[in-house]
CSV table of C-alpha atoms in Angstrom, one decimal:
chain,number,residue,atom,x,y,z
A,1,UNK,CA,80.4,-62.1,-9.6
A,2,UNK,CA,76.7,-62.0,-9.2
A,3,UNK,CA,74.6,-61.9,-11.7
A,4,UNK,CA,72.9,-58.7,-12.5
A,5,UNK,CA,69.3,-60.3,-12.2
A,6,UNK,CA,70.3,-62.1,-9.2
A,7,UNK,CA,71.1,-58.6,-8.0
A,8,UNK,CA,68.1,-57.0,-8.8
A,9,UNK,CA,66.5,-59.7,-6.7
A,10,UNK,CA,68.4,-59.4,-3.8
A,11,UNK,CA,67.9,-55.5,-3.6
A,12,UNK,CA,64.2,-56.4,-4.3
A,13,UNK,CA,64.0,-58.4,-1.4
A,14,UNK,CA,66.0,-55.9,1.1
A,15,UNK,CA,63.8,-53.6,-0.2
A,16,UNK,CA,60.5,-55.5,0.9
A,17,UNK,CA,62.1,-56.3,4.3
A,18,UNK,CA,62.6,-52.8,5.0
A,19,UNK,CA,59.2,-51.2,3.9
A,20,UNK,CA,57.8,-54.3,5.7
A,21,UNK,CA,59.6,-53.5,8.7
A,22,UNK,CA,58.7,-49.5,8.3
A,23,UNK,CA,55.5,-50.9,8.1
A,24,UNK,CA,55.7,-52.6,11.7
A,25,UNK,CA,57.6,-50.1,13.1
A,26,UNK,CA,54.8,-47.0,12.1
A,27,UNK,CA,52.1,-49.6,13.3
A,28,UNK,CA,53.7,-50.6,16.8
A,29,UNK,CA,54.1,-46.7,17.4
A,30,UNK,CA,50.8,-45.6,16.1
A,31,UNK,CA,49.3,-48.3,18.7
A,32,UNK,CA,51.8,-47.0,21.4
A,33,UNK,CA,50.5,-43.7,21.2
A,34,UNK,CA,47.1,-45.1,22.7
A,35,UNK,CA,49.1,-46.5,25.6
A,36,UNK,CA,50.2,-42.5,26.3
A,37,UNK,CA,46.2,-41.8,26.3
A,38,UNK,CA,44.9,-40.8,29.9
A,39,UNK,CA,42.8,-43.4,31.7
A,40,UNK,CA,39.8,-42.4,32.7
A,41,UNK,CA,37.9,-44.2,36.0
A,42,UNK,CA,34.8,-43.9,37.2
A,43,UNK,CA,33.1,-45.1,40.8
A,44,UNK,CA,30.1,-47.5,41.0
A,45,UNK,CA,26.7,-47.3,42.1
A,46,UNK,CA,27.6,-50.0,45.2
A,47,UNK,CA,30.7,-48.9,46.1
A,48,UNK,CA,31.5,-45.2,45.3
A,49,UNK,CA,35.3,-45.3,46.9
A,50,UNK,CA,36.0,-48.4,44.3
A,51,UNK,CA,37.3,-47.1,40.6
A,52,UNK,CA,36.6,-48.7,37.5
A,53,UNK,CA,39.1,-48.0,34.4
A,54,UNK,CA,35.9,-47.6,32.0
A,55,UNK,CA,38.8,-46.1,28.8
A,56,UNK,CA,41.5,-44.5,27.9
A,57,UNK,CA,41.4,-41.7,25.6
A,58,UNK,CA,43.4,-38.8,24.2
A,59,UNK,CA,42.0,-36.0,26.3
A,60,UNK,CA,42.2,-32.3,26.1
A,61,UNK,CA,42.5,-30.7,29.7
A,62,UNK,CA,41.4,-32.3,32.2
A,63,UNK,CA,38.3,-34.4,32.6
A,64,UNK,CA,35.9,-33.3,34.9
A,65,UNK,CA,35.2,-36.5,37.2
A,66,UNK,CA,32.0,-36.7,39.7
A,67,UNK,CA,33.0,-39.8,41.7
A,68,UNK,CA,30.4,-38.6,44.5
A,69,UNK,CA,27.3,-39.5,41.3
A,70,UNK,CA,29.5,-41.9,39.2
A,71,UNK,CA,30.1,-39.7,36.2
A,72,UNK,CA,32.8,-37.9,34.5
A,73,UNK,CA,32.8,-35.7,31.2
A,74,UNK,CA,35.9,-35.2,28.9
A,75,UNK,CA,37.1,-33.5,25.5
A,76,UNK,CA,38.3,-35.1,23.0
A,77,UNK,CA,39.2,-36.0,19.7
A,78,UNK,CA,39.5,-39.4,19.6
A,79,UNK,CA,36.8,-41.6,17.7
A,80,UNK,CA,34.5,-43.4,19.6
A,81,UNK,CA,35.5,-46.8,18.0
A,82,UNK,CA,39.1,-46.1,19.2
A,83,UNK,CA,38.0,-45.0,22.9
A,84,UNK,CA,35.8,-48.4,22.5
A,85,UNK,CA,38.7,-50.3,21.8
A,86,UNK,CA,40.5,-49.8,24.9
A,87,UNK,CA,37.7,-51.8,26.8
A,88,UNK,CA,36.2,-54.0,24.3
A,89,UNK,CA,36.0,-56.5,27.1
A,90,UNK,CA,33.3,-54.5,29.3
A,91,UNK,CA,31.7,-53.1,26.0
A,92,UNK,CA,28.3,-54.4,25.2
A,93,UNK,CA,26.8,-52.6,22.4
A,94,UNK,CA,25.0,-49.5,21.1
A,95,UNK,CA,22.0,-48.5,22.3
A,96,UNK,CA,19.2,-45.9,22.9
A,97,UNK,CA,19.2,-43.8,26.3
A,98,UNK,CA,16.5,-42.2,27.6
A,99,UNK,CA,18.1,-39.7,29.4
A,100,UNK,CA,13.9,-38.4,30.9
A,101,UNK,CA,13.9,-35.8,28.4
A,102,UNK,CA,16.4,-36.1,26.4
A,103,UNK,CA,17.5,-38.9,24.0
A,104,UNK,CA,21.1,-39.9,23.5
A,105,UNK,CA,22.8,-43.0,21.5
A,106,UNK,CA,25.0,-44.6,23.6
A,107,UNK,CA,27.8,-47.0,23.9
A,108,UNK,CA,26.7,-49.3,26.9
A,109,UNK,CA,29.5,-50.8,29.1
A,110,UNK,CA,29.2,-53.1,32.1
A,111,UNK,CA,31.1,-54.5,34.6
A,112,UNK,CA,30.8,-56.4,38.0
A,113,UNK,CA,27.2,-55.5,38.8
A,114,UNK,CA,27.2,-51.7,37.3
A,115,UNK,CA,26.1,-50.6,33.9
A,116,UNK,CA,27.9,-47.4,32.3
A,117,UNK,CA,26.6,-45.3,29.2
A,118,UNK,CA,28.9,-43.2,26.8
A,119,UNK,CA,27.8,-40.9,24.5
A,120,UNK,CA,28.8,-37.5,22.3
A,121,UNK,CA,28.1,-34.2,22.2
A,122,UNK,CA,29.0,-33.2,18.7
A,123,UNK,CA,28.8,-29.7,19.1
A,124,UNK,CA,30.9,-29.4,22.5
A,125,UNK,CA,33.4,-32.6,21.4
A,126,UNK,CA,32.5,-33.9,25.1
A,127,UNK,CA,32.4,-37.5,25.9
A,128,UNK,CA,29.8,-38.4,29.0
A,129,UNK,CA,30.0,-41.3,31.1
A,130,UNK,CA,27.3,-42.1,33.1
A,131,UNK,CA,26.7,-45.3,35.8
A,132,UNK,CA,23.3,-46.8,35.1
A,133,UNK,CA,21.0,-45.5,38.4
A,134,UNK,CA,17.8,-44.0,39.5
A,135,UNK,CA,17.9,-42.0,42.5
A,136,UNK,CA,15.6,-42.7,45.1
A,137,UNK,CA,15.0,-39.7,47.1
A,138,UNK,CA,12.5,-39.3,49.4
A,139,UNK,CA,11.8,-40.5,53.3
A,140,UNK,CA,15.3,-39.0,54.4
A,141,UNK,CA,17.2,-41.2,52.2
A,142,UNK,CA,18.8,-40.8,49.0
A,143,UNK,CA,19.7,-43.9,47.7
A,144,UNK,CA,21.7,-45.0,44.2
A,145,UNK,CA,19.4,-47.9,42.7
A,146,UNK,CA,20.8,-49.8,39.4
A,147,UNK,CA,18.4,-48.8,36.1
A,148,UNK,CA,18.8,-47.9,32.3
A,149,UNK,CA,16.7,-45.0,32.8
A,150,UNK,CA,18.0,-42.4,35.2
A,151,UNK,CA,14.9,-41.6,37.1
A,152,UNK,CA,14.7,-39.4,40.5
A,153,UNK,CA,12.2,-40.9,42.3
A,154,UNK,CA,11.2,-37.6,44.4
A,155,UNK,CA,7.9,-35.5,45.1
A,156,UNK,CA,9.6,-32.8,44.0
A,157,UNK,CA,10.8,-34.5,40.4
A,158,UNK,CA,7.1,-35.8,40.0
A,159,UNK,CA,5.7,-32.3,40.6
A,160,UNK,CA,8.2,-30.6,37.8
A,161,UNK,CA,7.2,-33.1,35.3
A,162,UNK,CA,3.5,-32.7,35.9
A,163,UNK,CA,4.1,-28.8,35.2
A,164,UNK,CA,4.8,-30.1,31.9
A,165,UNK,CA,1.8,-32.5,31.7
A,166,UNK,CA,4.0,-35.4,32.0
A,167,UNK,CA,4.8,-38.0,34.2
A,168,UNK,CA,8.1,-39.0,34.6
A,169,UNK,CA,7.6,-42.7,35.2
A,170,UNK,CA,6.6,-42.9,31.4
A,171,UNK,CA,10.6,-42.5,30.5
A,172,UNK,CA,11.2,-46.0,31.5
A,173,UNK,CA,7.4,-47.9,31.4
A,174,UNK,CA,7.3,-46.8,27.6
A,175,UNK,CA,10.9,-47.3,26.7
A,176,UNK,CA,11.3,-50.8,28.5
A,177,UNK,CA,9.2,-53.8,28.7
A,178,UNK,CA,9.1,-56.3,31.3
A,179,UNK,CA,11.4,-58.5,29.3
A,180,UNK,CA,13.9,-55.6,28.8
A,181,UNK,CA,14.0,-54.9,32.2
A,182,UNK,CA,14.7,-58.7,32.7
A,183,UNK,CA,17.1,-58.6,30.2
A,184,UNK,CA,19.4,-55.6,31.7
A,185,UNK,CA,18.8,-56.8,35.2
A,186,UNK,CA,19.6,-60.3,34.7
A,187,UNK,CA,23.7,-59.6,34.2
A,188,UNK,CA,23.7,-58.1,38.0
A,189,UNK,CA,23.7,-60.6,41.1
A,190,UNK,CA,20.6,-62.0,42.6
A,191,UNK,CA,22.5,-60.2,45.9
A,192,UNK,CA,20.7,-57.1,44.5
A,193,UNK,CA,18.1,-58.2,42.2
A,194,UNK,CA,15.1,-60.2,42.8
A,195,UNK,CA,12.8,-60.8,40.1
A,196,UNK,CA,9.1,-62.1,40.3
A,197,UNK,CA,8.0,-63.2,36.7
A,198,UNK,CA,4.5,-63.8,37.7
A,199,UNK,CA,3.6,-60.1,39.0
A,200,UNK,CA,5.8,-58.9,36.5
A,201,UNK,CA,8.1,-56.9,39.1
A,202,UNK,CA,11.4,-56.4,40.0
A,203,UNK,CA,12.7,-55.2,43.2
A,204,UNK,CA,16.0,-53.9,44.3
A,205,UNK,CA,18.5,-53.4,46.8
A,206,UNK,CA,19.7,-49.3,46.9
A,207,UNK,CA,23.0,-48.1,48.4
A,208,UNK,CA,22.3,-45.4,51.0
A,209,UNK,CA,24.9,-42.4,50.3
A,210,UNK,CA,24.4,-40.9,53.8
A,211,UNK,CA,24.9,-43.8,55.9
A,212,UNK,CA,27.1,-45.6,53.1
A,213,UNK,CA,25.3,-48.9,53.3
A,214,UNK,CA,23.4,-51.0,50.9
A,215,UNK,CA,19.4,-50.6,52.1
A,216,UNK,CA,18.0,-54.4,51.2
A,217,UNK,CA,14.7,-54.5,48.8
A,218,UNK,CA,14.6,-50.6,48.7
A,219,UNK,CA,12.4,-49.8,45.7
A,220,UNK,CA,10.3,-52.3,43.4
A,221,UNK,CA,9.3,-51.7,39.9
A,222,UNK,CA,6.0,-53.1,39.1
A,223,UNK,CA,6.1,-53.3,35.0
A,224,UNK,CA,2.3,-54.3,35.1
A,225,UNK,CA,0.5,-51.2,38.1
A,226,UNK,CA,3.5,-49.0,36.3
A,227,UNK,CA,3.9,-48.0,39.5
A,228,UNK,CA,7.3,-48.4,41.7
A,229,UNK,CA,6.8,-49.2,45.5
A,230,UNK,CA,9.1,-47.7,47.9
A,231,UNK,CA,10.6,-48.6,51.4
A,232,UNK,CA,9.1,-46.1,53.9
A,233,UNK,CA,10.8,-44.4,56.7
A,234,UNK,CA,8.9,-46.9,59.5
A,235,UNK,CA,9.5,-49.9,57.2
A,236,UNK,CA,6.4,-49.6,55.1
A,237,UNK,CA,5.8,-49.7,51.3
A,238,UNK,CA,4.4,-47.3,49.3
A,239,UNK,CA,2.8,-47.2,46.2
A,240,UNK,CA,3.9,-44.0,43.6
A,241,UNK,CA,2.1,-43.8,40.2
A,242,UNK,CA,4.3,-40.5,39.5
A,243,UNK,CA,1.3,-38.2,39.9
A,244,UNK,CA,1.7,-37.7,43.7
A,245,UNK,CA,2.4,-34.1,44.7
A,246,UNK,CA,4.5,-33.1,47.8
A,247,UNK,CA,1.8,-31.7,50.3
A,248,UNK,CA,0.0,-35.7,49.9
């Protein structure tokens, strides 16, 4: 017969087993239920018809995906550590983004020569995503050039800001120094990204959405003039301070 304290130890240890293996069970199903969250993609800046799985995330409706700009927006009530955690690999940090007039903190992913921004809207519960471009507008092109401040280089963008006394080329020149710039650019391939130390400039390859084709050295940022210099219809460069109006 066994003894009763021998028992009590047996049961004991059953006992621990099973709350331990409740314990593994509730954990395996409570990280299962992340594998049931809808995977969200996105396109890039230098290859629109590619997708990128930038999350997943436990999404209420349906997200509303832009693949034509590279964006999408989604509700939801996941955290934003837990959407994080479904692409730590690609995550980079947290940082500020100068969204021209508006300032958002943002969870910066990037991945095979394109950056991506996520941030919150608190009062809508709506995640953005956002590939990392300026728009380069003008000389009947409209080309998607990689940046972490989503400029529209465009008479007609120049003209609104200077309604408002402003020029928009401030949004990046004051939020980014030369060695930031260097910094962001430096992860993407010299295929895109050429960067002259001594003139403090960087210049950049563009992909033309029209003609669906890269355009070589289509815009240069010139950290030092504040200026950017832009490939002309005829093959010329031209030099924008952000105060040019359209009838110049």
């Amino acid at each position: 017969m066994m003894r009763k304290k021998h028992r009590i130890m047996v049961i004991s240890a059953v006992l621990l087993l099973a709350a331990a293996t409740g314990i593994g069970v509730y954990y395996g199903i409570s990280n299962n239920t992340q594998l049931l969250w809808k995977e969200l993609y996105v396109s890039k800046w230098n290859d629109p018809a590619a997708r990128y799985l930038i999350c997943r995330a436990d999404v209420t409706g349906e997200p509303n995906v832009n693949f034509s700009d590279c964006n999408l927006s989604f509700r939801s009530d996941s955290t934003k550590t837990d959407i994080i955690n479904t692409n730590r690999e690609d995550y980079i940090g947290e940082i500020t983004y100068y969204n021209t007039g508006i300032v958002n903190q943002a969870s910066l992913f990037y991945t095979d020569n394109n950056y991506y921004v996520m941030y919150y809207d608190e009062n809508f519960h709506v995640y953005t995503v956002k590939n990392c471009y300026m728009i380069y507008n003008m000389n009947f092109m409209r080309c998607f050039i990689p940046c972490p401040v989503p400029l529209e280089i465009s008479y007609d963008v120049f003209e609104v800001y200077q309604e408002f006394d402003e020029n928009e080329l401030d949004y990046l020149y004051d939020n980014y120094t030369f060695d930031d710039a260097v910094e962001f650019y430096g992860k993407i391939s010299e295929e895109y990204v050429s960067i002259d130390k001594d003139r403090q400039q960087i210049t950049l390859d563009g992909f033309e959405v029209f003609k669906g084709e890269i355009i070589e050295e289509c815009l240069t940022l010139d950290f030092k003039e504040r200026t950017v210099i832009v490939l002309g219809a005829d093959g010329s460069r031209i030099v924008l301070d952000g105060t040019e109006r359209m009838e110049e």
